[in-house]
Coordinates of C-alpha atoms in Angstrom, one line a residue:
M162 CA 110.3 110.4 119.5
Q163 CA 112.7 108.1 117.8
K164 CA 111.8 105.4 115.3
E165 CA 112.9 102.6 117.7
D166 CA 110.6 104.1 120.3
L167 CA 107.5 103.6 118.1
D168 CA 108.6 100.3 116.8
L169 CA 108.7 99.0 120.5
F170 CA 105.2 100.6 121.2
K171 CA 103.9 98.8 118.1
K172 CA 105.2 95.4 119.3
W173 CA 104.0 96.0 122.9
F174 CA 100.5 96.8 121.8
L175 CA 100.2 93.8 119.7
D176 CA 101.3 91.5 122.4
Y177 CA 98.9 93.4 124.8
V178 CA 95.7 92.9 122.6
N179 CA 96.5 89.4 122.0
R180 CA 95.9 88.7 125.7
F181 CA 92.1 89.4 125.1
S182 CA 91.7 86.5 122.5
S183 CA 88.4 84.7 123.3
P184 CA 86.6 81.9 121.6
E185 CA 83.2 83.8 122.3
A186 CA 82.3 85.3 119.1
F187 CA 80.8 88.6 120.4
I188 CA 83.9 89.3 122.3
K189 CA 86.2 88.4 119.7
E190 CA 84.2 90.5 117.1
N191 CA 84.4 93.6 119.2
I192 CA 88.1 93.2 120.3
Q193 CA 89.0 92.7 116.7
L194 CA 87.0 95.9 115.7
K195 CA 88.9 97.9 118.2
I196 CA 92.4 96.4 116.9
E197 CA 91.4 97.4 113.4
H198 CA 89.8 100.9 114.5
T199 CA 93.3 101.6 116.0
A200 CA 95.3 100.8 112.9
R201 CA 92.9 103.1 110.9
V202 CA 93.0 105.9 113.4
R203 CA 96.9 105.6 113.1
E204 CA 96.5 106.0 109.4
N205 CA 94.0 108.9 110.0
I206 CA 96.4 110.9 112.3
L207 CA 99.3 110.5 110.0
L208 CA 97.3 111.8 106.9
L209 CA 96.2 114.9 109.0
A210 CA 99.5 115.4 110.6
K211 CA 101.2 115.4 107.1
T212 CA 98.5 117.7 105.8
E213 CA 99.5 120.0 108.8
K214 CA 103.0 120.0 107.9
V215 CA 104.1 118.2 111.1
R216 CA 107.7 117.0 111.0
E217 CA 108.7 113.2 110.9
E218 CA 109.4 113.1 114.5
G219 CA 106.1 114.8 115.4
C220 CA 104.3 112.3 113.2
R221 CA 105.7 109.3 115.2
L222 CA 104.5 111.1 118.2
A223 CA 101.1 111.6 116.7
E224 CA 100.9 108.0 115.7
A225 CA 101.9 106.7 119.2
I226 CA 98.9 108.7 120.4
A227 CA 96.6 106.9 117.9
L228 CA 98.1 103.6 119.0
F229 CA 97.3 104.0 122.6
H230 CA 94.1 106.3 122.4
D231 CA 91.7 103.3 123.0
L232 CA 94.0 101.2 125.0
G233 CA 91.4 100.8 127.8
R234 CA 88.8 99.4 125.5
F235 CA 90.0 96.1 125.5
E236 CA 90.0 95.6 129.3
Q237 CA 86.6 97.7 129.4
F238 CA 85.0 95.2 126.8
M239 CA 86.2 91.9 128.4
K240 CA 85.2 93.0 131.9
Y241 CA 82.0 94.7 131.0
R242 CA 80.8 93.4 127.6
T243 CA 80.1 97.2 126.6
F244 CA 81.8 100.2 125.2
K245 CA 79.4 102.5 127.0
D246 CA 81.5 104.4 129.6
S247 CA 78.6 105.3 131.7
E248 CA 77.9 101.7 132.2
S249 CA 81.5 100.5 133.0
E250 CA 84.2 103.1 133.4
N251 CA 85.8 105.9 131.3
H252 CA 87.9 104.1 128.7
A253 CA 90.4 107.0 128.4
L254 CA 91.3 107.1 132.0
L255 CA 91.5 103.4 132.0
G256 CA 93.9 103.5 129.1
V257 CA 95.8 106.2 130.8
K258 CA 96.1 104.0 134.2
I259 CA 97.3 100.9 132.2
L260 CA 100.1 102.9 130.6
E261 CA 101.2 104.4 133.9
N262 CA 101.2 101.0 135.7
I263 CA 103.1 99.3 133.0
G264 CA 105.5 102.1 132.4
I265 CA 105.9 101.7 128.8
L266 CA 106.4 105.4 128.3
S267 CA 109.2 105.7 130.5
R268 CA 111.8 105.6 127.9
L269 CA 110.6 109.0 126.5
P270 CA 111.4 112.4 127.5
L271 CA 108.9 113.7 130.0
R272 CA 107.4 116.3 127.5
E273 CA 106.6 113.6 125.2
K274 CA 105.3 111.1 127.9
D275 CA 103.0 113.8 129.4
L276 CA 101.7 114.8 126.1
I277 CA 100.6 111.4 125.1
L278 CA 98.9 110.8 128.5
K279 CA 97.1 113.8 128.4
A280 CA 95.9 113.5 124.7
V281 CA 94.7 109.9 125.6
E282 CA 92.9 111.3 128.5
Y283 CA 91.1 114.1 126.9
H284 CA 90.5 112.4 123.5
N285 CA 86.9 111.5 124.3
L286 CA 85.7 114.5 126.2
M287 CA 83.1 116.9 124.8
E288 CA 85.6 119.5 124.5
I289 CA 89.4 119.9 125.0
P290 CA 89.7 121.5 128.6
G291 CA 91.3 125.1 128.6
C292 CA 93.8 124.5 131.2
P293 CA 96.8 127.0 131.6
G294 CA 99.3 124.2 131.2
N295 CA 97.9 123.2 127.7
S296 CA 100.5 124.3 125.0
R297 CA 100.0 125.0 121.6
E298 CA 101.8 121.7 120.7
F299 CA 99.4 119.6 123.1
L300 CA 96.4 121.4 121.5
L301 CA 97.5 120.3 118.0
Y302 CA 97.9 116.8 118.9
S303 CA 94.8 116.8 120.8
K304 CA 92.9 118.0 117.8
L305 CA 94.6 115.5 115.6
I306 CA 93.6 112.5 117.6
R307 CA 90.0 113.8 118.0
D308 CA 89.6 114.2 114.4
A309 CA 91.2 111.2 113.6
D310 CA 89.3 109.1 115.9
K311 CA 85.8 110.8 114.6
L312 CA 86.7 109.9 111.1
D313 CA 86.9 106.2 111.6
I314 CA 84.0 106.0 114.1
L315 CA 81.8 107.7 111.3
K316 CA 83.2 105.1 108.7
L317 CA 82.4 102.1 111.2
V318 CA 79.0 103.1 111.9
S319 CA 78.2 104.1 108.4
E320 CA 79.2 100.5 107.0
D321 CA 77.2 99.0 110.2
Y322 CA 74.0 101.1 109.1
A323 CA 74.6 100.0 105.4
R324 CA 74.2 96.3 106.4
E325 CA 71.0 94.2 107.0
E326 CA 69.5 94.5 110.2
K327 CA 70.3 91.1 111.2
S328 CA 74.0 91.6 110.8
R329 CA 74.6 94.8 112.8
N330 CA 76.7 95.1 115.8
P331 CA 74.7 96.3 118.9
A332 CA 77.8 97.2 120.6
L333 CA 78.2 100.1 118.3
E334 CA 74.9 101.6 119.3
F335 CA 75.6 101.0 123.0
D336 CA 72.3 98.8 123.0
F337 CA 70.0 101.8 122.8
P338 CA 66.5 100.5 121.8
D339 CA 65.1 101.0 118.0
T340 CA 62.3 103.3 118.8
P341 CA 60.9 105.8 116.5
G342 CA 61.5 109.5 116.5
C343 CA 64.3 111.6 118.0
S344 CA 64.5 113.4 121.6
E345 CA 63.8 117.0 121.5
K346 CA 66.8 117.9 123.4
V347 CA 69.1 116.0 120.9
V348 CA 67.3 118.0 117.9
A349 CA 67.6 121.3 119.7
D350 CA 71.5 120.8 120.3
I351 CA 72.1 120.1 116.6
L352 CA 70.0 123.1 115.4
N353 CA 72.0 125.2 117.9
N354 CA 75.3 123.9 116.5
R355 CA 76.1 122.0 119.8
M356 CA 77.6 118.5 120.3
V357 CA 74.9 116.0 121.7
K358 CA 75.7 114.7 125.1
L359 CA 75.2 110.8 125.5
T360 CA 73.4 111.3 128.6
D361 CA 70.5 112.9 126.6
V362 CA 70.4 109.9 124.1
R363 CA 67.3 107.7 124.3
N364 CA 67.2 105.5 121.3
R365 CA 69.1 104.6 118.2
N366 CA 68.1 107.7 116.1
D367 CA 69.6 109.8 118.9
I368 CA 73.0 108.0 119.0
K369 CA 73.0 108.6 115.2
L370 CA 72.5 112.2 115.7
L371 CA 75.1 112.2 118.5
R372 CA 77.7 111.2 116.0
L373 CA 76.5 113.7 113.3
S374 CA 76.9 116.4 115.9
W375 CA 80.7 115.7 115.8
I376 CA 80.9 118.1 112.8
F377 CA 80.8 120.8 115.6
D378 CA 84.3 119.5 116.8
I379 CA 86.1 119.4 113.5
N380 CA 89.4 121.0 113.5
F381 CA 91.1 120.5 110.1
Q382 CA 90.1 121.1 106.7
A383 CA 91.3 117.7 105.6
T384 CA 89.0 116.1 108.0
L385 CA 86.0 117.9 106.5
A386 CA 87.1 117.0 102.9
L387 CA 87.2 113.3 104.1
L388 CA 83.8 113.5 105.5
K389 CA 82.4 115.0 102.4
Q390 CA 84.5 112.5 100.2
H391 CA 83.0 109.3 101.8
G392 CA 79.6 110.6 102.4
Y393 CA 79.2 109.5 106.1
L394 CA 76.8 111.9 107.2
D395 CA 74.5 111.0 104.3
T396 CA 74.7 107.4 104.9
I397 CA 73.9 108.0 108.6
L398 CA 71.0 110.1 107.8
S399 CA 69.7 108.0 105.0
S400 CA 69.6 105.0 107.6
M401 CA 66.8 107.2 109.5
Q402 CA 63.1 107.5 108.5
E403 CA 62.8 110.3 106.2
T404 CA 60.7 112.8 108.2
E405 CA 60.2 116.3 108.2
E406 CA 62.6 116.6 111.3
V407 CA 65.3 114.6 109.4
Q408 CA 65.1 116.7 106.5
I409 CA 65.5 119.9 108.6
I410 CA 68.7 118.4 110.3
R411 CA 70.0 117.2 106.8
K412 CA 69.8 120.8 105.5
H413 CA 71.3 122.3 108.6
L414 CA 74.3 120.0 108.7
K415 CA 75.0 120.5 105.0
S416 CA 74.9 124.2 105.7
C417 CA 77.2 124.0 108.7
L418 CA 79.8 121.9 106.8
N419 CA 79.9 124.6 104.1
A420 CA 80.2 127.1 106.6
F421 CA 83.0 125.4 108.5
E422 CA 85.0 124.6 105.4
T423 CA 85.1 128.5 104.7
E424 CA 86.0 129.2 108.3
I425 CA 88.8 126.6 108.6
R426 CA 90.2 127.8 105.1
A427 CA 90.3 131.4 106.3

């Protein structure tokens, strides 16, 4: 990808998201949240790509993926007033549809266009599909966007949990109720090193644990280092009532982080 391609995409993106301006505070706040999220995911993916020694042209491709990864979120929130895919539509597939309908990627070689579309489509799946056509190059970029995205969502929710209750953004927790305890299935998944499914989430504690379970899908040593540096996992756990169950989960997750760091280094 050439620099002029990426410059065009950045300009088009800003023009596109400006269509979703609204005087309503709730919509305005969450549209702006996704604009800022996209900017930080671009920063994250470039940091990770450079750490992985990706060349300059490849870094531009990675940044384009980050720019477009949540494109569907804007139309989704304006139409449904939620970021919860199960109560609206899959935002990744919606983003792919928008990109294909507008044809903004048609200026690129077919390989780059397909790679961007597939990376956007797969970025929010529980795992990257093991399809025969998924090349090593595609797997690299898919892992980069998944890590870059998770890093910023963990940052966002950690900051949200650190605020006073009255100023928190309910859209970040998909409007789940603030009831006590955690679902047995959710806890079992974490203690068995599995990512939690949104369909098993019943309350705000569960959605916190779902995000903590993302450590089981971290791909790069730099991502783990940033998680530790910023203390996102500790912040999320500290926002939960200090029960014996939470203590067990904290100990398990810290043990897993240390094990994963050793594994990735090897």
